[in-house]
JSON list of C-alpha atoms in Angstrom, two decimals:
[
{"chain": "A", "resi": 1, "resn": "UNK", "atom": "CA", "xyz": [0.00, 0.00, 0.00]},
{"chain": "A", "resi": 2, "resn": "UNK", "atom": "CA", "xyz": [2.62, 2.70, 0.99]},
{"chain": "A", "resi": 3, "resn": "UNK", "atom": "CA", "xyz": [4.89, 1.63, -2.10]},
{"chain": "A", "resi": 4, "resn": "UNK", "atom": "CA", "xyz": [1.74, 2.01, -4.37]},
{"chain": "A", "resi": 5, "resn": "UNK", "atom": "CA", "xyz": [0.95, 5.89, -2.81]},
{"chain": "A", "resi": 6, "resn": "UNK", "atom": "CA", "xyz": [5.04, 6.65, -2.87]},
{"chain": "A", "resi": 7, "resn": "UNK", "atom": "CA", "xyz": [4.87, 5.69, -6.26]},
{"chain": "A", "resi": 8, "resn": "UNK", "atom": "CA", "xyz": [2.13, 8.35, -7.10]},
{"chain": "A", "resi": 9, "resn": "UNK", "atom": "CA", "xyz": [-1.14, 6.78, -6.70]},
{"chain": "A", "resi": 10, "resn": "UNK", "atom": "CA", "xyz": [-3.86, 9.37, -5.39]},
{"chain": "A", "resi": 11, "resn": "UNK", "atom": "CA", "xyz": [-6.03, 6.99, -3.25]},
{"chain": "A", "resi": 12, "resn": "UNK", "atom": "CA", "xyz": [-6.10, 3.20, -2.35]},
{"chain": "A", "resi": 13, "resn": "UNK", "atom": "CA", "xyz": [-9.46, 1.48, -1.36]},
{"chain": "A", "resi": 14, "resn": "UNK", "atom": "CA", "xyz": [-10.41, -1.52, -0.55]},
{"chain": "A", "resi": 15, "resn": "UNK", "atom": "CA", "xyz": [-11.55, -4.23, -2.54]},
{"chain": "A", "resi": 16, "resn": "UNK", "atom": "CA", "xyz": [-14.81, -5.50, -0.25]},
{"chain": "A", "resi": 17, "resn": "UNK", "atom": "CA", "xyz": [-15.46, -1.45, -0.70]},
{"chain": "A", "resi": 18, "resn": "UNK", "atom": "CA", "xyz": [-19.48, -1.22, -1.88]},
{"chain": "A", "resi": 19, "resn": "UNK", "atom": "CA", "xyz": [-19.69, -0.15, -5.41]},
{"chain": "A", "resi": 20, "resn": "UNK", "atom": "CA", "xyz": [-21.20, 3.20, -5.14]},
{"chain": "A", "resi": 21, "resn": "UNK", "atom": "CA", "xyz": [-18.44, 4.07, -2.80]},
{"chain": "A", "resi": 22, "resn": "UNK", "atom": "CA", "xyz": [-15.91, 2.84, -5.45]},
{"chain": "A", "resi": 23, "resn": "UNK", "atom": "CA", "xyz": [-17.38, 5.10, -8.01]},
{"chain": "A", "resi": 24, "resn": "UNK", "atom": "CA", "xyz": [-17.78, 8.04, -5.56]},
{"chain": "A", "resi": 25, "resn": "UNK", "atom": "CA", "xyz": [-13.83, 7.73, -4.91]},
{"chain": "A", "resi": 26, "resn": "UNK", "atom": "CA", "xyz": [-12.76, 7.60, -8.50]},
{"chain": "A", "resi": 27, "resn": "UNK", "atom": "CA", "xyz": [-14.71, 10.49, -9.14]},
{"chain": "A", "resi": 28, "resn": "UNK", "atom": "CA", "xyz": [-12.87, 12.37, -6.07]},
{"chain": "A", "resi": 29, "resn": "UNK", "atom": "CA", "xyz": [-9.60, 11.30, -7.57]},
{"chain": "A", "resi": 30, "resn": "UNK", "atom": "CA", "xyz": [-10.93, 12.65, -11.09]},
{"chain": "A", "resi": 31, "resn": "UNK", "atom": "CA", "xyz": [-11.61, 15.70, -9.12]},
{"chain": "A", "resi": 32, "resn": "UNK", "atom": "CA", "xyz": [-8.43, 16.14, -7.57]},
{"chain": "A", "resi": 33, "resn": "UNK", "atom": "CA", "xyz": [-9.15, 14.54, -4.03]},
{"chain": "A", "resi": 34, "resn": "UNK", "atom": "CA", "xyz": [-7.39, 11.71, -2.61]},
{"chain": "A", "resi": 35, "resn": "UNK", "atom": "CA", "xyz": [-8.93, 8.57, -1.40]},
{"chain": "A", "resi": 36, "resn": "UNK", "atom": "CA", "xyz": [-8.30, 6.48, 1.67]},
{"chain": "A", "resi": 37, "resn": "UNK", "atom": "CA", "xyz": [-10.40, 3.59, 2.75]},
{"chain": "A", "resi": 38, "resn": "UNK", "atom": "CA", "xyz": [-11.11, 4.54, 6.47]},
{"chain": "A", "resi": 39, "resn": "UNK", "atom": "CA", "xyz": [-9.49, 1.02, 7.49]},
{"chain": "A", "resi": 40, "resn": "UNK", "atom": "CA", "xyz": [-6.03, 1.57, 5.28]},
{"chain": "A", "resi": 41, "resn": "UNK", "atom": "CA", "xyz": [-6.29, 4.99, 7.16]},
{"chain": "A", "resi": 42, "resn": "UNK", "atom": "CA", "xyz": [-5.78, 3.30, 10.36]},
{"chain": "A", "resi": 43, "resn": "UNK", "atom": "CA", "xyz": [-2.93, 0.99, 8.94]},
{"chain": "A", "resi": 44, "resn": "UNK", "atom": "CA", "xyz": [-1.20, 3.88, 8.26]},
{"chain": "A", "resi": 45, "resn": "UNK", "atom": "CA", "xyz": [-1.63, 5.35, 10.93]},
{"chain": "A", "resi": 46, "resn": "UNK", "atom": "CA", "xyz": [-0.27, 2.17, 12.67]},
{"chain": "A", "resi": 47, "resn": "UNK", "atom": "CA", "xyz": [2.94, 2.57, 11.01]},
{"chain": "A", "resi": 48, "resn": "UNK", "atom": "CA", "xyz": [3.50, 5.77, 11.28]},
{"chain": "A", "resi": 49, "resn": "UNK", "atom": "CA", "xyz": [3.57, 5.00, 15.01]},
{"chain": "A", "resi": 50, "resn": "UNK", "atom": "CA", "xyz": [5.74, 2.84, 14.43]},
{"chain": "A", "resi": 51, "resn": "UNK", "atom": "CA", "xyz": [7.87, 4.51, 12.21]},
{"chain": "A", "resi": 52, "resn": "UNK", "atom": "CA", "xyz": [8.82, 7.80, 14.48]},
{"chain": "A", "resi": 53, "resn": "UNK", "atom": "CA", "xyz": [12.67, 7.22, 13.84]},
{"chain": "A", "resi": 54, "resn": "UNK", "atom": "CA", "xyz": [12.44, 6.53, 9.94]},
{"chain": "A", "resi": 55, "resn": "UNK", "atom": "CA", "xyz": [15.84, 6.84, 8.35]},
{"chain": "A", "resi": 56, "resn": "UNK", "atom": "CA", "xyz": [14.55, 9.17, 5.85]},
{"chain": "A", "resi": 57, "resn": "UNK", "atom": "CA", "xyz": [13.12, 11.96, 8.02]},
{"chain": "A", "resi": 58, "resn": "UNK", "atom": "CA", "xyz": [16.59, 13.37, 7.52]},
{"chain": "A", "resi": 59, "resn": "UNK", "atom": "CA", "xyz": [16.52, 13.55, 3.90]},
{"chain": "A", "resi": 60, "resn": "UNK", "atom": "CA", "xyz": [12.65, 14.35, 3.53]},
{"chain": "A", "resi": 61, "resn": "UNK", "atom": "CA", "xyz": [12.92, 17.74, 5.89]},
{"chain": "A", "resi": 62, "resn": "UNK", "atom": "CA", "xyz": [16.22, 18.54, 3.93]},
{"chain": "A", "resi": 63, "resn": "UNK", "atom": "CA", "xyz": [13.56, 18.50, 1.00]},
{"chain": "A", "resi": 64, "resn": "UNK", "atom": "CA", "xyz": [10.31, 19.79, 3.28]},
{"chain": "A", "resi": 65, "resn": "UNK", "atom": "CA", "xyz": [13.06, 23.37, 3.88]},
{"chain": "A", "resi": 66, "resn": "UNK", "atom": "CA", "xyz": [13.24, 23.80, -0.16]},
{"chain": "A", "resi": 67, "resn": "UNK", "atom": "CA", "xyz": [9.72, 25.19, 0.55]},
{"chain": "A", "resi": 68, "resn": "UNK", "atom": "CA", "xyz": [8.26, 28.89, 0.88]},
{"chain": "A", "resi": 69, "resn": "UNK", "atom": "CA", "xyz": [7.07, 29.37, 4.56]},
{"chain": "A", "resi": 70, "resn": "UNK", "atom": "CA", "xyz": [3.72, 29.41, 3.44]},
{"chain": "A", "resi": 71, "resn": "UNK", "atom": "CA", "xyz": [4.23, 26.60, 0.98]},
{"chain": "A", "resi": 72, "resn": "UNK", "atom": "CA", "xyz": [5.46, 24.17, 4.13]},
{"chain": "A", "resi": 73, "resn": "UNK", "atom": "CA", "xyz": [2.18, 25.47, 5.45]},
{"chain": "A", "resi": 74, "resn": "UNK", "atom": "CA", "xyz": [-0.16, 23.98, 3.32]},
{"chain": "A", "resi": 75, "resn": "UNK", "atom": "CA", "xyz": [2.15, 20.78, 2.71]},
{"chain": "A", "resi": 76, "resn": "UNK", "atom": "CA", "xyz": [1.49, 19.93, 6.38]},
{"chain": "A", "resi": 77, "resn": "UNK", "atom": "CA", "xyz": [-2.29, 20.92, 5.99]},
{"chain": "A", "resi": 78, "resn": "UNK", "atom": "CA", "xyz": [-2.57, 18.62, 3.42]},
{"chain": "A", "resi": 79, "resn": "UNK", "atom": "CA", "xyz": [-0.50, 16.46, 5.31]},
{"chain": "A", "resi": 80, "resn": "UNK", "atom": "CA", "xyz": [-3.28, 16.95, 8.09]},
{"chain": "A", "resi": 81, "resn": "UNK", "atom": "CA", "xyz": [-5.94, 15.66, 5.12]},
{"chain": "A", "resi": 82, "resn": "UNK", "atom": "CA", "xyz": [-7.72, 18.88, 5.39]},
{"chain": "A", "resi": 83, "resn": "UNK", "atom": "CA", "xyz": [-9.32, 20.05, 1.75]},
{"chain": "A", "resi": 84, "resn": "UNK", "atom": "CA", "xyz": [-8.59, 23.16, 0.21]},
{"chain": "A", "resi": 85, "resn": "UNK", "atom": "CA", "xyz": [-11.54, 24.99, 1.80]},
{"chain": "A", "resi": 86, "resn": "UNK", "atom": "CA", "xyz": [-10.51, 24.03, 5.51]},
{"chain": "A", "resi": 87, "resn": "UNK", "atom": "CA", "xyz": [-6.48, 25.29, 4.28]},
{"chain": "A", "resi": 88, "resn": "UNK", "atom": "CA", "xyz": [-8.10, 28.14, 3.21]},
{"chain": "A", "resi": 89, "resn": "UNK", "atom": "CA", "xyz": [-9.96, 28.84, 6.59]},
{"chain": "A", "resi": 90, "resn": "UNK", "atom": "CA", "xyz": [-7.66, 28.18, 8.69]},
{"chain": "A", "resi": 91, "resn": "UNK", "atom": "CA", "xyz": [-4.63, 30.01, 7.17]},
{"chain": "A", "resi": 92, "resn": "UNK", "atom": "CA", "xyz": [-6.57, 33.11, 6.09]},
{"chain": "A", "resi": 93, "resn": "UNK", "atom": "CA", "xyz": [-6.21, 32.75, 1.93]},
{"chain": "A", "resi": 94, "resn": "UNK", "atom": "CA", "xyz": [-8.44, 32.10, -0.59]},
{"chain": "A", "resi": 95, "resn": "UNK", "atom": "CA", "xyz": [-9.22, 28.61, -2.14]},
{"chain": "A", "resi": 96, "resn": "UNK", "atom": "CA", "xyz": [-7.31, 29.90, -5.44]},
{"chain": "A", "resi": 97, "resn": "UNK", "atom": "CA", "xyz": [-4.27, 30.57, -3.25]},
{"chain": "A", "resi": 98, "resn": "UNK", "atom": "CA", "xyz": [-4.13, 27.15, -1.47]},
{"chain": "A", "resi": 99, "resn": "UNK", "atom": "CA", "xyz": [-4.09, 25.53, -5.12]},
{"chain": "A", "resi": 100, "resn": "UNK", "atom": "CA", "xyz": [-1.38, 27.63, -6.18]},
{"chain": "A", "resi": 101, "resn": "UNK", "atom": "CA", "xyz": [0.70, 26.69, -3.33]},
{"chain": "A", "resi": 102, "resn": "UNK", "atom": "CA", "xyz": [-0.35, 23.07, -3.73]},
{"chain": "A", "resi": 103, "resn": "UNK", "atom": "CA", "xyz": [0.70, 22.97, -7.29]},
{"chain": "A", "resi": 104, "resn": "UNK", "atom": "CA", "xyz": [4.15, 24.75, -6.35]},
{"chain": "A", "resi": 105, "resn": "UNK", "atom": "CA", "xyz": [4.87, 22.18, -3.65]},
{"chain": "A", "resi": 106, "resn": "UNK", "atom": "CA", "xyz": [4.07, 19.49, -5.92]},
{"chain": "A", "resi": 107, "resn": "UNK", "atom": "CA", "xyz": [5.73, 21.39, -8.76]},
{"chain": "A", "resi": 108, "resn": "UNK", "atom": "CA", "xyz": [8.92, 22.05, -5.67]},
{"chain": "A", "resi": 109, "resn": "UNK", "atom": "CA", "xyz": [8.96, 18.89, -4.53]},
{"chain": "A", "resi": 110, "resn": "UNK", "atom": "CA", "xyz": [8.47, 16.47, -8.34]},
{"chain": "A", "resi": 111, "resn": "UNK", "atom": "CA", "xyz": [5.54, 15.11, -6.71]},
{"chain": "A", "resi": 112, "resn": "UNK", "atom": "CA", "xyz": [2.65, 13.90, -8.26]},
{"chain": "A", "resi": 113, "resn": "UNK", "atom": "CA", "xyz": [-0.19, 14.46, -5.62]},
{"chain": "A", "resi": 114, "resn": "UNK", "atom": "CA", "xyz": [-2.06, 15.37, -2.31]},
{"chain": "A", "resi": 115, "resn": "UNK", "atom": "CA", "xyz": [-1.18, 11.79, -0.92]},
{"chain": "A", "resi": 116, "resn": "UNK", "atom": "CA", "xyz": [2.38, 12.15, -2.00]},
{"chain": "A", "resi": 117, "resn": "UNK", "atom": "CA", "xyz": [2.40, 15.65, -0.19]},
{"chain": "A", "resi": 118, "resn": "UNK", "atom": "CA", "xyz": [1.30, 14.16, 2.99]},
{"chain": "A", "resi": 119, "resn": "UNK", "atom": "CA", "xyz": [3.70, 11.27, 2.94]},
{"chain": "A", "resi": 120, "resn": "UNK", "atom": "CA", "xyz": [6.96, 13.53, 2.91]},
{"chain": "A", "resi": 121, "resn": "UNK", "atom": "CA", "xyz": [5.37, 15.86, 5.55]},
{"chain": "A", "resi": 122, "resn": "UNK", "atom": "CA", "xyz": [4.67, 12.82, 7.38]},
{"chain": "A", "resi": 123, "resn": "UNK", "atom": "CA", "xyz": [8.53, 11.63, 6.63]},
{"chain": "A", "resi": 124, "resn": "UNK", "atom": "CA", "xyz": [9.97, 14.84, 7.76]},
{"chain": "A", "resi": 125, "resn": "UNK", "atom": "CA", "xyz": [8.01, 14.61, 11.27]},
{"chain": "A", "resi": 126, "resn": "UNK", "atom": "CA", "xyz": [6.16, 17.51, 10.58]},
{"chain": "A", "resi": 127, "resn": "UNK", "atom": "CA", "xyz": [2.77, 16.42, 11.67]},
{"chain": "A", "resi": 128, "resn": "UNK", "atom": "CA", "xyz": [3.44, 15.37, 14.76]},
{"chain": "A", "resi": 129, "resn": "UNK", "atom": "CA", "xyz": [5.03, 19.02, 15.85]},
{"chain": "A", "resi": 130, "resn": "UNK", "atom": "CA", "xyz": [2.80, 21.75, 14.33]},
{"chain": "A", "resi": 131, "resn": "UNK", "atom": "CA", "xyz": [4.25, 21.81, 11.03]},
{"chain": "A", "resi": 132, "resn": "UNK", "atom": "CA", "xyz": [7.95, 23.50, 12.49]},
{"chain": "A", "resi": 133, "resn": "UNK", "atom": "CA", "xyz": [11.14, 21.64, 10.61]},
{"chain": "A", "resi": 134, "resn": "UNK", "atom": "CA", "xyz": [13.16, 19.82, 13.17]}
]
């Protein structure tokens, strides 16, 4: 699962997921969303908890402090899983903005998508310390 999402895929579900809810995901990934079954959230969240001293936080906050302030910002909100409309709100910018910075991090960081976004922040230990590098 984590090799498929570091390798750019924008969602993972599973496969005893109920048809309509298979449909309503592609069309959030169609959209621009990102998809997580609610189960391979908590995996995830499993290894992350597991994975506190990861051997690459070094090189992903080397990568994370390429970033704008505000860019690392809205990587960790993302990182967070909030949608552009709760970035938006809670950093005081428009919905426009929070896609530009989006599509500079990606653009930054030769990602591919939200889920990618959220995996470095996650790598650099940013999510579990407000979003500050370190």
């Amino acid at each position: 699962m984590l090799r498929a999402l570091r390798a750019g895929a924008a969602g993972f579900v599973l496969k005893d997921t109920p048809p309509a809810q298979i449909v309503e995901s592609v069309r959030r990934v169609a959209a621009g969303d990102s998809v997580l079954s609610p189960t391979v959230t908590r995996r995830l969240m499993a290894q992350a908890a597991e994975a506190s001293a990861d051997p690459r936080r070094e090189t992903t906050t080397r990568r994370i402090g390429e970033l704008a302030e505000r860019e690392r910002e809205v990587a960790v909100a993302v990182g967070r899983g909030q949608s552009n409309a709760q970035i938006a709100a809670s950093l005081y910018m428009s919905v426009p903005t929070v896609k530009t910075h989006v599509s500079r991090v990606l653009a930054k960081l030769g990602l591919n998508n939200r889920v990618q976004i959220a995996l470095l922040v996650h790598d650099a230990g940013l999510l579990d310390k407000g979003g500050g590098i370190g």
